[in-house]
Coordinates of C-alpha atoms in Angstrom, one line a residue:
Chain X
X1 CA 23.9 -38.4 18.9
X2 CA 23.5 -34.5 18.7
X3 CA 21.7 -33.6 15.4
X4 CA 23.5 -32.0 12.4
X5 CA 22.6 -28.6 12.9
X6 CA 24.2 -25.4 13.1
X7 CA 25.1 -23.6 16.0
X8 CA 24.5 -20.0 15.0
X9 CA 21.2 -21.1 13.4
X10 CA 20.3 -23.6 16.7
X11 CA 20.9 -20.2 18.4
X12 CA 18.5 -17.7 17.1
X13 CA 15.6 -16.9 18.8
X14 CA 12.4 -17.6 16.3
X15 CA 10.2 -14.3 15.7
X16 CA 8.2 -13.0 18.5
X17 CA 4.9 -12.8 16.2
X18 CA 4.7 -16.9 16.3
X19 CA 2.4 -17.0 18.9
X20 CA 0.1 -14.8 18.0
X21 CA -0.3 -16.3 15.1
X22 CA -0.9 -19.7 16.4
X23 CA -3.8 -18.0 19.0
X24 CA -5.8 -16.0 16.8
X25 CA -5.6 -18.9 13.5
X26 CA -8.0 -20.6 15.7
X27 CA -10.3 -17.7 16.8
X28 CA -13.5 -17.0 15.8
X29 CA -14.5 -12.8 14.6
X30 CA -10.8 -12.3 15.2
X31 CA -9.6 -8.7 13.7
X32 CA -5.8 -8.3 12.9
X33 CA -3.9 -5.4 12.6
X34 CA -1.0 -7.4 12.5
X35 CA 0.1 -7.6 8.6
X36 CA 2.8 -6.4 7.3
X37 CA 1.5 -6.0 3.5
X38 CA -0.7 -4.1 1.8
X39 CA -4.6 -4.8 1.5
X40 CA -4.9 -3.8 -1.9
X41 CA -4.3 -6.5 -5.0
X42 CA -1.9 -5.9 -7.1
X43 CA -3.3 -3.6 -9.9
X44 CA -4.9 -5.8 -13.0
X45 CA -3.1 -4.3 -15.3
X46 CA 0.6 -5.8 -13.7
X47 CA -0.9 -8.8 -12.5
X48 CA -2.1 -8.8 -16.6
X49 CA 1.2 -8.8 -17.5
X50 CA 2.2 -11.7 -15.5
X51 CA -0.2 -14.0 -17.2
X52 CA 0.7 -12.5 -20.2
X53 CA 4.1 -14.0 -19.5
X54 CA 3.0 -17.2 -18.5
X55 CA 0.6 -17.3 -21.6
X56 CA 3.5 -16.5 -23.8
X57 CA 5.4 -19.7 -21.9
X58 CA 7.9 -17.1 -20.6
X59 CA 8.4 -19.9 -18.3
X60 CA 12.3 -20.3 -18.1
X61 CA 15.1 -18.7 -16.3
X62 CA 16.4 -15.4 -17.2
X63 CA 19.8 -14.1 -16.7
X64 CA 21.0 -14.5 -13.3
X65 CA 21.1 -10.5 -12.4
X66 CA 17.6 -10.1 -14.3
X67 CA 16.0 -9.2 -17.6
X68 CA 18.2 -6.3 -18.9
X69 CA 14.9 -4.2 -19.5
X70 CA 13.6 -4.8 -16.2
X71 CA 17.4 -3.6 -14.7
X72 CA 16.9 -0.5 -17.3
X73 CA 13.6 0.5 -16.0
X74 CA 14.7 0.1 -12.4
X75 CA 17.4 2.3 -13.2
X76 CA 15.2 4.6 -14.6
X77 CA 12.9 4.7 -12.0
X78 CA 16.0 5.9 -9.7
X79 CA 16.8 8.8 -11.8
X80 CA 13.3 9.5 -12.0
X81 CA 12.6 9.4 -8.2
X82 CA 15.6 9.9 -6.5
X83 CA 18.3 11.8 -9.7
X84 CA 20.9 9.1 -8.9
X85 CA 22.0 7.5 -12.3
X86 CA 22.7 4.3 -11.9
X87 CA 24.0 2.2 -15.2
X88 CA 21.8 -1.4 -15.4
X89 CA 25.6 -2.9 -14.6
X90 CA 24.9 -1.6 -11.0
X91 CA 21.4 -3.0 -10.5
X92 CA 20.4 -7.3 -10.8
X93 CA 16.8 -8.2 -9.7
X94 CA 16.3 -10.6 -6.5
X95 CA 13.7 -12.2 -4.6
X96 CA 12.2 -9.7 -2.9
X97 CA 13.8 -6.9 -1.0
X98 CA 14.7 -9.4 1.8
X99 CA 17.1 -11.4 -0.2
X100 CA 19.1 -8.3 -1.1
X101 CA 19.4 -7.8 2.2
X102 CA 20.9 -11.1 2.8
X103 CA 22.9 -10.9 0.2
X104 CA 24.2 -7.6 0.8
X105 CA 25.5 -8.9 4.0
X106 CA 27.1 -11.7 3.4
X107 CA 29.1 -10.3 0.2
X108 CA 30.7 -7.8 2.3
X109 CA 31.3 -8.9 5.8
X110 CA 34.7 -10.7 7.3
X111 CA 34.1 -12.7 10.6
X112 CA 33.8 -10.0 13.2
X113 CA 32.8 -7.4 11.3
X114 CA 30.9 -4.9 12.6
X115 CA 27.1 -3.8 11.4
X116 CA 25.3 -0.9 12.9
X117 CA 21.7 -1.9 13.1
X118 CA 18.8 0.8 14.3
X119 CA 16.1 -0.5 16.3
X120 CA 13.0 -1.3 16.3
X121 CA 13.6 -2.4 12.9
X122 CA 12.7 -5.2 10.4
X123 CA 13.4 -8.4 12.0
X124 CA 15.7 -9.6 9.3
X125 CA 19.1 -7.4 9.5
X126 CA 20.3 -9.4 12.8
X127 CA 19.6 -12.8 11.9
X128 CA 21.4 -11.9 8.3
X129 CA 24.4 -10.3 9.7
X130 CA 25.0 -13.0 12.5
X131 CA 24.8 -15.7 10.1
X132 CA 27.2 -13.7 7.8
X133 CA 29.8 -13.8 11.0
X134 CA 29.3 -10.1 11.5
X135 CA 28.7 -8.5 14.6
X136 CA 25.6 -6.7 15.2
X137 CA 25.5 -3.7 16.8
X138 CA 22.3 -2.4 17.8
X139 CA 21.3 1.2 17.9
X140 CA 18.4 2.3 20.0
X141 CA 15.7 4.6 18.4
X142 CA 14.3 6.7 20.6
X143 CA 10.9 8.0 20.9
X144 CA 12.0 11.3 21.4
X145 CA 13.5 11.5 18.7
X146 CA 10.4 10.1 16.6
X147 CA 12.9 7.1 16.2
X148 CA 15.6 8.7 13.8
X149 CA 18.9 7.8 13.9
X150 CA 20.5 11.0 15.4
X151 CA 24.3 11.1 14.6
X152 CA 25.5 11.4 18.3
X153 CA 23.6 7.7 18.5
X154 CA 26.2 6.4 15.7
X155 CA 28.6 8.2 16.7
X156 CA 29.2 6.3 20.3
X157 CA 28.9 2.8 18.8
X158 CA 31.8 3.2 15.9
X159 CA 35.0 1.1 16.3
X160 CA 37.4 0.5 14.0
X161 CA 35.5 -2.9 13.0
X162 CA 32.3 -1.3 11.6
X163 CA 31.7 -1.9 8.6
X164 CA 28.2 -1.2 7.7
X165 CA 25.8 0.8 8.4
X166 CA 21.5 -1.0 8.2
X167 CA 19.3 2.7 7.3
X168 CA 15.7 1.0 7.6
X169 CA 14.0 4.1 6.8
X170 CA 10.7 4.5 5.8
X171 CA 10.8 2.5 9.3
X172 CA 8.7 -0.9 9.7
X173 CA 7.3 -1.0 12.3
X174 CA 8.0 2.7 13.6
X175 CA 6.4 4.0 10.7
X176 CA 9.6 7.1 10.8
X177 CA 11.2 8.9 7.9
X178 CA 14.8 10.6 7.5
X179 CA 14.5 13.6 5.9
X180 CA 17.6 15.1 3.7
X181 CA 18.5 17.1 6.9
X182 CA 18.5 14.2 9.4
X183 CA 20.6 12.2 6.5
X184 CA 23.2 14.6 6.6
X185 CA 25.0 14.4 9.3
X186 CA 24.8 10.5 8.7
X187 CA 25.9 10.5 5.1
X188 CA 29.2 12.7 6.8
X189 CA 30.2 10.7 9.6
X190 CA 30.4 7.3 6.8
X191 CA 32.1 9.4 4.7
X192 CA 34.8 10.4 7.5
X193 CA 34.7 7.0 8.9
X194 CA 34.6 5.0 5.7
X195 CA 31.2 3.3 6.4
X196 CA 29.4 1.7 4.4
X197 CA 25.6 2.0 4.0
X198 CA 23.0 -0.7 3.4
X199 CA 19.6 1.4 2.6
X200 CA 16.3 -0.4 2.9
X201 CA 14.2 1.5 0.7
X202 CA 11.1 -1.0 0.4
X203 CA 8.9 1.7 1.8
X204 CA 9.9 4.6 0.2
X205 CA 7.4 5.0 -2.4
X206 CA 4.9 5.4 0.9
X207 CA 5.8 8.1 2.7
X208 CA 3.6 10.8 3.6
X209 CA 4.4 14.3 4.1
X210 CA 7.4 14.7 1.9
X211 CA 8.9 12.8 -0.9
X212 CA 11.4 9.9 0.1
X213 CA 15.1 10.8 0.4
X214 CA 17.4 7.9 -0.6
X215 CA 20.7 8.7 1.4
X216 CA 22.7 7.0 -2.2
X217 CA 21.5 10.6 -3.5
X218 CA 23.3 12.6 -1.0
X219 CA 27.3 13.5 -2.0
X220 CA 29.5 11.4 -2.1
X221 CA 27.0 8.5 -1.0
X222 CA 26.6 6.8 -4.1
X223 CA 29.6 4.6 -4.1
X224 CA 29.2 3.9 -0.7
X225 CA 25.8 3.2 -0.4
X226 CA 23.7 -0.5 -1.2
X227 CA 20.1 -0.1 -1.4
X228 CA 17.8 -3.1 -1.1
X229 CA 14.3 -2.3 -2.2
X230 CA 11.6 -4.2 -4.6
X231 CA 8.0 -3.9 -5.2
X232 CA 6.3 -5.2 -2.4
X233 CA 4.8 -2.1 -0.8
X234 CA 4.6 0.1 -3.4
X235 CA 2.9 -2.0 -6.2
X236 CA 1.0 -4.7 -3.2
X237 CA 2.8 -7.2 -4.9
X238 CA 4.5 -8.9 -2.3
X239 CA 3.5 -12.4 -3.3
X240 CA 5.4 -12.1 -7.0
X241 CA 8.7 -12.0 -4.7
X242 CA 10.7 -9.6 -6.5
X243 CA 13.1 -7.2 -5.3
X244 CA 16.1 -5.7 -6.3
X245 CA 19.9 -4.3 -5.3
X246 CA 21.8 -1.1 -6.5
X247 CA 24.8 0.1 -5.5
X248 CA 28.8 0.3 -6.5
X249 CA 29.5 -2.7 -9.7
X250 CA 32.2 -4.1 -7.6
X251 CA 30.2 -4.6 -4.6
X252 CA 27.1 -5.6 -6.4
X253 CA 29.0 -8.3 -8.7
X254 CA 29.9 -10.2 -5.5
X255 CA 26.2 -10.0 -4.1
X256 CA 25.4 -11.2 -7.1
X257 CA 27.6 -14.1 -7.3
X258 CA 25.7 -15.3 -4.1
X259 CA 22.7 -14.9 -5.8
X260 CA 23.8 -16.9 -8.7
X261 CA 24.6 -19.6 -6.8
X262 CA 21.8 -19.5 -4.1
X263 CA 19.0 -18.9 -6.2
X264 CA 19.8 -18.4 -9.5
X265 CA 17.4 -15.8 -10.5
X266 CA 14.2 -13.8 -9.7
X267 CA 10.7 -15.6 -10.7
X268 CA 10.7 -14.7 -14.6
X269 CA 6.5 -13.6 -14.9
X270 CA 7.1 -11.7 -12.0
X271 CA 9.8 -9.6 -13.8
X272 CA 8.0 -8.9 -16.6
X273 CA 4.9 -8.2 -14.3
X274 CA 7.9 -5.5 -12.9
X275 CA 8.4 -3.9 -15.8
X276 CA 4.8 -3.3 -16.1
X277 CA 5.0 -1.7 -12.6
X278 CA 7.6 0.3 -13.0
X279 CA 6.5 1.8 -16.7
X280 CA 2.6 2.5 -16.2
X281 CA 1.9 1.6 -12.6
X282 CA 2.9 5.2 -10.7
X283 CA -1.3 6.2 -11.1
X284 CA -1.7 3.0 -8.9
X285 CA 0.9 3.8 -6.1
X286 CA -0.5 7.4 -6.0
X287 CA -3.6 6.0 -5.4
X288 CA -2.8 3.4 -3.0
X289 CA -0.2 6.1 -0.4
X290 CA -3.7 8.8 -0.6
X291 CA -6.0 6.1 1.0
X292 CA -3.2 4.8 3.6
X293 CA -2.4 8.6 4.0
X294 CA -6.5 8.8 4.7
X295 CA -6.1 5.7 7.0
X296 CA -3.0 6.6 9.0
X297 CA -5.0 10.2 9.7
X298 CA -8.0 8.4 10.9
X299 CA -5.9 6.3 13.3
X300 CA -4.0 8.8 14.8
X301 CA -7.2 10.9 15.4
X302 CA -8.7 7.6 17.3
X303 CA -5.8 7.2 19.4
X304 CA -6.1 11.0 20.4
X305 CA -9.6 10.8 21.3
X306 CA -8.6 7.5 23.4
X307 CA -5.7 9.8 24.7
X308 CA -3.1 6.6 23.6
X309 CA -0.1 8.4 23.3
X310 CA 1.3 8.5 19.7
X311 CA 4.2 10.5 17.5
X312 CA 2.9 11.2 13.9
X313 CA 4.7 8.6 12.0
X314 CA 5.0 9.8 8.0
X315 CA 6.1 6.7 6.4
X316 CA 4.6 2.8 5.7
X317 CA 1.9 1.3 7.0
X318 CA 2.4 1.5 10.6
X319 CA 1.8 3.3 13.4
X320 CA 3.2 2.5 16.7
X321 CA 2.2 3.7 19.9
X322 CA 3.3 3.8 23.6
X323 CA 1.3 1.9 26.2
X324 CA 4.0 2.9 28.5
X325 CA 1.6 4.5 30.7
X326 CA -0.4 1.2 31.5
X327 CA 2.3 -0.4 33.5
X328 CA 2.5 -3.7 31.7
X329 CA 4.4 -5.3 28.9
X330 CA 4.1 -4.8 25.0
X331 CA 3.7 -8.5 25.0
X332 CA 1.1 -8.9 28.1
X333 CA -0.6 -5.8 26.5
X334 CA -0.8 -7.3 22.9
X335 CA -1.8 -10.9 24.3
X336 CA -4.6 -9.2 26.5
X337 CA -5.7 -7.5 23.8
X338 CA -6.2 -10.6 21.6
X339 CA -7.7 -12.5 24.4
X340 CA -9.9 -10.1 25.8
X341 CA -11.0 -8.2 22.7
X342 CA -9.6 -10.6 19.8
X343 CA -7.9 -8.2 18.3
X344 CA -4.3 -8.8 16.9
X345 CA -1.3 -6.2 16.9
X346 CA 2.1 -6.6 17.0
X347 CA 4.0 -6.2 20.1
X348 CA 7.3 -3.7 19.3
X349 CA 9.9 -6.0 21.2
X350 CA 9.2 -8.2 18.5
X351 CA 11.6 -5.3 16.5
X352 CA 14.1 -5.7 19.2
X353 CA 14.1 -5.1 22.4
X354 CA 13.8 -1.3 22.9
X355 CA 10.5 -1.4 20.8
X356 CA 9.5 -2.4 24.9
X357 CA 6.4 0.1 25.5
X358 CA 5.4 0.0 22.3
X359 CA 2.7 -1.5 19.6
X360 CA 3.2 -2.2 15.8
X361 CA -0.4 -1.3 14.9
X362 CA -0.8 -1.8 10.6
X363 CA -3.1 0.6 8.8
X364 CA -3.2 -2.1 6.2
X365 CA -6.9 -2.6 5.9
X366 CA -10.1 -1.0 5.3
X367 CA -11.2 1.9 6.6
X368 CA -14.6 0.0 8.1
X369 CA -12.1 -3.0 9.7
X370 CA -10.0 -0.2 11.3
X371 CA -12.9 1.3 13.0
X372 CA -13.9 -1.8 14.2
X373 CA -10.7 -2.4 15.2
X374 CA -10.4 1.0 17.2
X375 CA -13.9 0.6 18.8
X376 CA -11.9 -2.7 20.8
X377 CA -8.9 -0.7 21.1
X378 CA -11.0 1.8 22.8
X379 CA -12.8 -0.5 24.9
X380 CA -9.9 -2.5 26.1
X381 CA -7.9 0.6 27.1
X382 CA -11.2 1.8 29.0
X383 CA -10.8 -1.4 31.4
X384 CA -7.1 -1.1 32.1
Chain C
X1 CA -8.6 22.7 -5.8
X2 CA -6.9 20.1 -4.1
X3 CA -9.6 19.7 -0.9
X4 CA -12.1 19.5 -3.6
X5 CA -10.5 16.7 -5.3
X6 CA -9.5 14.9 -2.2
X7 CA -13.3 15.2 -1.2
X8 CA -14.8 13.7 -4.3
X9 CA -12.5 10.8 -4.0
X10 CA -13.6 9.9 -0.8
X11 CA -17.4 10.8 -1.4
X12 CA -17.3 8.7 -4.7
X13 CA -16.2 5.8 -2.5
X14 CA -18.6 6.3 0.0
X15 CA -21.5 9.0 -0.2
X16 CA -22.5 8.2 3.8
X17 CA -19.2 9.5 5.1
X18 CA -20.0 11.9 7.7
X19 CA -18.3 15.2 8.3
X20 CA -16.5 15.0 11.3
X21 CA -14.9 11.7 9.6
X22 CA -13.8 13.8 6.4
X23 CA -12.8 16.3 8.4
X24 CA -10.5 13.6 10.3
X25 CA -9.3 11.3 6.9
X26 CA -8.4 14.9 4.7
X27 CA -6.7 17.1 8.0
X28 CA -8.9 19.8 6.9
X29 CA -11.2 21.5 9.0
X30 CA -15.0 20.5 9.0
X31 CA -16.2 24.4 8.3
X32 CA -14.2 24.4 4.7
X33 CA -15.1 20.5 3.9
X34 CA -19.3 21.7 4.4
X35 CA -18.7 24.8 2.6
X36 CA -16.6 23.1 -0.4
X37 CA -19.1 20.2 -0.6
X38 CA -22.5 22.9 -1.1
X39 CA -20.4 24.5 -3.4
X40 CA -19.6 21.5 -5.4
X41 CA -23.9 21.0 -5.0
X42 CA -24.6 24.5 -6.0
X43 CA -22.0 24.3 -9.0
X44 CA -23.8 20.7 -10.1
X45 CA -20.4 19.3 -9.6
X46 CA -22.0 16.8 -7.0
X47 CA -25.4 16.1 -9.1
X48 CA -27.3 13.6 -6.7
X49 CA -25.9 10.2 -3.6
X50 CA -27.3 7.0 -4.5
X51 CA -27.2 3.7 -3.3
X52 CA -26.3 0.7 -5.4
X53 CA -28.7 -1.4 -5.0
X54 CA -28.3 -5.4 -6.1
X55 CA -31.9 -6.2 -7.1
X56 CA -30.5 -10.3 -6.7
X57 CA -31.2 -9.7 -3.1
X58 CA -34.5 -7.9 -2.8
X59 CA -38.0 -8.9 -3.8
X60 CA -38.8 -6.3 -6.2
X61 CA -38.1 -7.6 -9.6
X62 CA -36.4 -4.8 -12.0
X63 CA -35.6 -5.3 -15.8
X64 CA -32.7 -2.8 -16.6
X65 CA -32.1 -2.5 -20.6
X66 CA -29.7 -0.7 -22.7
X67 CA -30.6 1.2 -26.1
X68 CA -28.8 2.0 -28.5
X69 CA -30.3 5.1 -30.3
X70 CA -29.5 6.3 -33.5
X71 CA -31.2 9.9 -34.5
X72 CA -31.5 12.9 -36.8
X73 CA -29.3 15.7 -34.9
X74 CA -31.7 19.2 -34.8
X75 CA -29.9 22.4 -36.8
X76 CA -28.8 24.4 -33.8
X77 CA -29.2 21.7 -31.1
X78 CA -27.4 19.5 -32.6
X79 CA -28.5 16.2 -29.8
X80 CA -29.0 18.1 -26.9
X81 CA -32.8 18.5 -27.4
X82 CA -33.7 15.1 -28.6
X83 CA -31.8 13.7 -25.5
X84 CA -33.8 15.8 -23.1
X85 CA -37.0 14.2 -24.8
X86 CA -35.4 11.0 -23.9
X87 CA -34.0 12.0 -20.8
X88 CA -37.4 13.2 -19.3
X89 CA -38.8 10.0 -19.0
X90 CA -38.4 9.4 -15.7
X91 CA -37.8 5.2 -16.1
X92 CA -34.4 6.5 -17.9
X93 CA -31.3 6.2 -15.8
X94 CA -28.8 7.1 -18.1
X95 CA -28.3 9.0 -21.4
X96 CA -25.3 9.4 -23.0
X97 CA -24.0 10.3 -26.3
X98 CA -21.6 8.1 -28.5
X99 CA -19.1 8.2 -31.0
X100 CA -19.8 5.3 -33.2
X101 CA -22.1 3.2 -34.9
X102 CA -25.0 4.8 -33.1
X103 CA -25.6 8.2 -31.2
X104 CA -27.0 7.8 -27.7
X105 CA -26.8 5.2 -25.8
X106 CA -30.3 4.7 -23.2
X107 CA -30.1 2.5 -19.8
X108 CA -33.1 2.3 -18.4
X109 CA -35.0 0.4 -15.7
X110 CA -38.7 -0.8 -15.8
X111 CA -40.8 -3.2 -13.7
X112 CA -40.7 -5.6 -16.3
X113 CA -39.6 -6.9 -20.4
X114 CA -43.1 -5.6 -21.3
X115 CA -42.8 -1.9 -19.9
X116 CA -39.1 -1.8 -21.7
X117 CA -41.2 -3.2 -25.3
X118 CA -43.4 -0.6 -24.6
X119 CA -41.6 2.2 -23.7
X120 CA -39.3 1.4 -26.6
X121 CA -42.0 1.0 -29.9
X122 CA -44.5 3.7 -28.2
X123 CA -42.9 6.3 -26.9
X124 CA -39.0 6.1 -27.8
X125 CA -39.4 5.2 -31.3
X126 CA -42.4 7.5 -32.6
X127 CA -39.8 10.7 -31.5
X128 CA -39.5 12.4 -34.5
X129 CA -35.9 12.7 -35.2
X130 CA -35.6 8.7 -33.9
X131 CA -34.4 6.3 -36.4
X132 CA -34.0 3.5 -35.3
X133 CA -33.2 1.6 -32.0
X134 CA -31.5 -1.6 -30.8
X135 CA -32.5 -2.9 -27.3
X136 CA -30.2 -5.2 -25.5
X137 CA -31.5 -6.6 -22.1
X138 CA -29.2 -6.6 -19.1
X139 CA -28.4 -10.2 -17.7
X140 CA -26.3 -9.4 -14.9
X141 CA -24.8 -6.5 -13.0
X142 CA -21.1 -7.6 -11.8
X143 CA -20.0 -4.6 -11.0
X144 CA -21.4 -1.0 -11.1
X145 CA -20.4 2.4 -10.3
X146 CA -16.9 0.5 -9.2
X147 CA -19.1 -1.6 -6.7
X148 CA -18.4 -5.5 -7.1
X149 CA -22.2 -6.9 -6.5
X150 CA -23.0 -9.7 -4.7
X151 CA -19.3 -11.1 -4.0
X152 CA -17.5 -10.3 -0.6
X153 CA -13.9 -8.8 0.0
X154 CA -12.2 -11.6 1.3
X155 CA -8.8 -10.5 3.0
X156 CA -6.7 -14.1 1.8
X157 CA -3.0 -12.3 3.9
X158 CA -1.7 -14.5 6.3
X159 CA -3.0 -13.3 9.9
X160 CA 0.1 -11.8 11.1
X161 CA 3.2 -11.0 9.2
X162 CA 6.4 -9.1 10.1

């Protein structure tokens, strides 16, 4: 008898970093530039206030949408950063950025909806919007276009089903930004078409060149706009799970509904470790984008000097160049690369398919293990 | 301003990093990071590159002590002459002064307990305007000049993450 399992589930391809993983567990002076989270600890004085919390037994459940301070200071934080002002009534706290993705998904979509998805992007939005019985319609970021969504792209895959529109920008694993200018024509054509926006914002404390741009700040965005974000990458706290969701109250109560029922509420020390972050830690994330800022420089000056074809990414950790030009495979390249030189990237199919040609290289590590890294870079590419 | 700044940081970090490197991790061309960095030497902005050295791993045996000073401040010098008596010795490292229960606060390293006693009773406390001193011996360096001693980054991520 067939086990009890669902289809759709049954269905989905497992992540293409799997084996990778598997290879270089067992391999000895290994170097990785495969992680997707910052090197740093989170700063003492955050991680502090978690055992403060633990110490003080703060050890039980909290409201389901969060601690109302910690949902003031996020709102705070907004107006601060991005002049939207959002009322704590349009904010709850999750687990981690991912699961207000998720959640976002699955409050608003009918069976059949459509979801415009950019790729390469995170390797969640698919998965989520599938399993939510939307349809997901992929975009393909091109090169060219230093992989922003360009409004012509959009444009040609609207129908009178879509729904929703996944902005993944700062970009993992493109490293790309929007700018204000690139989000306007966007912001129009979902205000014309009546689309709705879900904004991953988890990297937009680390961008490089200009400040981030939330598209919920642009007119007439705010009530049409979700954004997921949390306080992974910009506080390296990615371990405390915690994450949040803003957008309009009557799309946010139904998220959080889901959430009251799924998971009932975000880890309690690690929302009072958040309200830390967000009141004295902004020293810590300055600190933290100048030396990946220093790092991402460093990089793309190797890959010039190895003549590795790269576009200046100004966002995240990532940079993610082409290997067109050696006639083979992201994948054979990236497996090659660990065999041959034990060193670990990220192929960019594993970001869907058009991320073909391309590496996820992570800048999240030393400046000495990057140079290590680049000297077998440079001697691979040498041999090819 | 702001090359200057961004220089230090990285030089505080790491004193060895060459030129062409700064040149490459601040986008700034290598001509105006030399030029920046002499004048930062010139100004005494930059006032010395060290190494941080953790004795634990070398043969030479080094007693490092901390004193706490306090003394009679000089009519129109205030502390500033009594600290370059103190300063002068070259087995001082550090002098600094406090607010507090005492005035200046004396690190300094010697071959052994017996060249700290002496330094301390014969030359530090027969100063004049001394009165009175409290030595405390250093155990154990940790961490120094934002250097962790003796215990190893150890990058704990999972290997590969999306």
């Amino acid at each position: 008898m067939a086990l009890p399992l669902n289809r759709q589930v049954l269905e989905m391809k497992p992540s293409g970093i799997r084996k990778y993983f598997d290879i270089i567990q067992g391999m000895e002076g290994a170097i990785s530039l495969g992680v997707g989270e910052p090197d740093f600890d989170t700063p003492w004085h955050i991680r502090d206030e978690g055992i403060y919390a633990l110490e003080k037994g703060r050890t039980h459940y909290t409201s389901n949408a969060g601690l109302m301070e910690l949902k003031q200071e996020i709102c705070a934080y907004l107006q601060r950063t991005q002049q939207i002002p959002y009322t704590p009534d349009q904010v709850f706290v999750t687990v981690g950025g991912s699961e207000a993705i998720d959640l976002c998904v699955r409050a608003m979509l009918n069976p059949g909806d459509e979801v415009l998805i950019p790729q390469p992007s995170y390797v969640s939005y698919e998965p989520c919007v599938v399993w939510a019985q939307g349809k997901a319609v992929i975009i393909e970021l091109k090169e060219e276009h230093e992989f922003r969504l360009q409004p012509e792209q959009m444009l040609e895959k609207i129908t009178d089903r879509t729904r929703l529109l996944v902005l993944p920008y700062p970009n993992n694993p493109t490293g790309a930004i929007m700018t204000r200018e690139d989000l306007e024509p966007i912001a129009k054509i979902c205000v014309e078409k009546d689309i709705y926006v879900l904004s991953d914002e988890i990297y937009g404390e680390l961008t490089y060149d200009s400040k981030h741009v939330s598209i919920a700040s642009l007119p007439g965005m705010r009530e049409r706009t979700i954004i997921a974000s949390g306080f992974s990458k910009a506080f390296a706290m990615t371990g405390w799970r915690l994450g949040y969701a803003v957008g309009p109250a009557a799309i946010v109560e139904q998220m959080l509904k889901v959430h009251q029922y799924a998971i009932m509420c975000a880890p309690t020390m690690s929302q009072y470790a958040g309200i830390e972050a967000l009141r004295n830690g902004e020293a810590d994330v300055n600190e933290m984008r100048e030396e990946f800022n220093r790092r991402r420089r460093f990089l793309l000056h190797s890959f010039e000097e190895m003549e590795l074809p790269c576009f200046t990414p100004y966002g995240a950790f990532y940079v993610f160049p082409c290997i067109k030009k050696y006639g083979c495979s992201s994948d054979d390249f990236a497996m090659r690369l660990l065999e041959e030189e034990r060193l670990a990237v990220v192929p960019g199919t594993a970001f869907g398919d058009c991320g073909e040609g391309f590496l996820r290289i992570s800048y999240a590590y030393s400046l000495d293990n990057l140079k290590r890294a680049m000297k077998r870079l440079k001697r691979f590419i040498g041999k090819l | 301003m702001k090359l200057r700044q961004e220089i230090l940081k990285v030089l505080e970090k790491n004193a060895r990093t060459e030129w062409k490197e700064l040149a490459v991790l601040l986008d700034a061309p290598e001509e105006d990071i030399r030029n920046e960095v002499s004048a930062m030497e010139e100004e005494g902005v930059i006032c010395g590159y060290h190494t941080i050295i953790n004795r634990e791993g070398t043969e030479e045996e080094k007693v490092s002590a901390l004193i706490e000073v306090r003394v009679t401040p000089q009519r129109g010098m205030g502390f500033d002459s009594i600290a370059e008596r103190i300063y002068k010795f070259p087995e001082v490292d550090s002098v600094y002064l406090m607010s507090g229960a005492y005035d200046l606060m004396v690190i300094l390293t010697c071959k052994n307990m017996q060249e700290v006693a002496n330094f301390v009773s014969m030359k530090l406390s027969t100063l004049e305007s001394v009165l009175s001193t409290a030595t405390h011996f250093i155990m154990k360096r940790y961490k120094d000049h934002g250097s962790v001693l003796a215990k190893r980054y150890e990058d704990t991520r999972e290997l590969i993450t999306p």
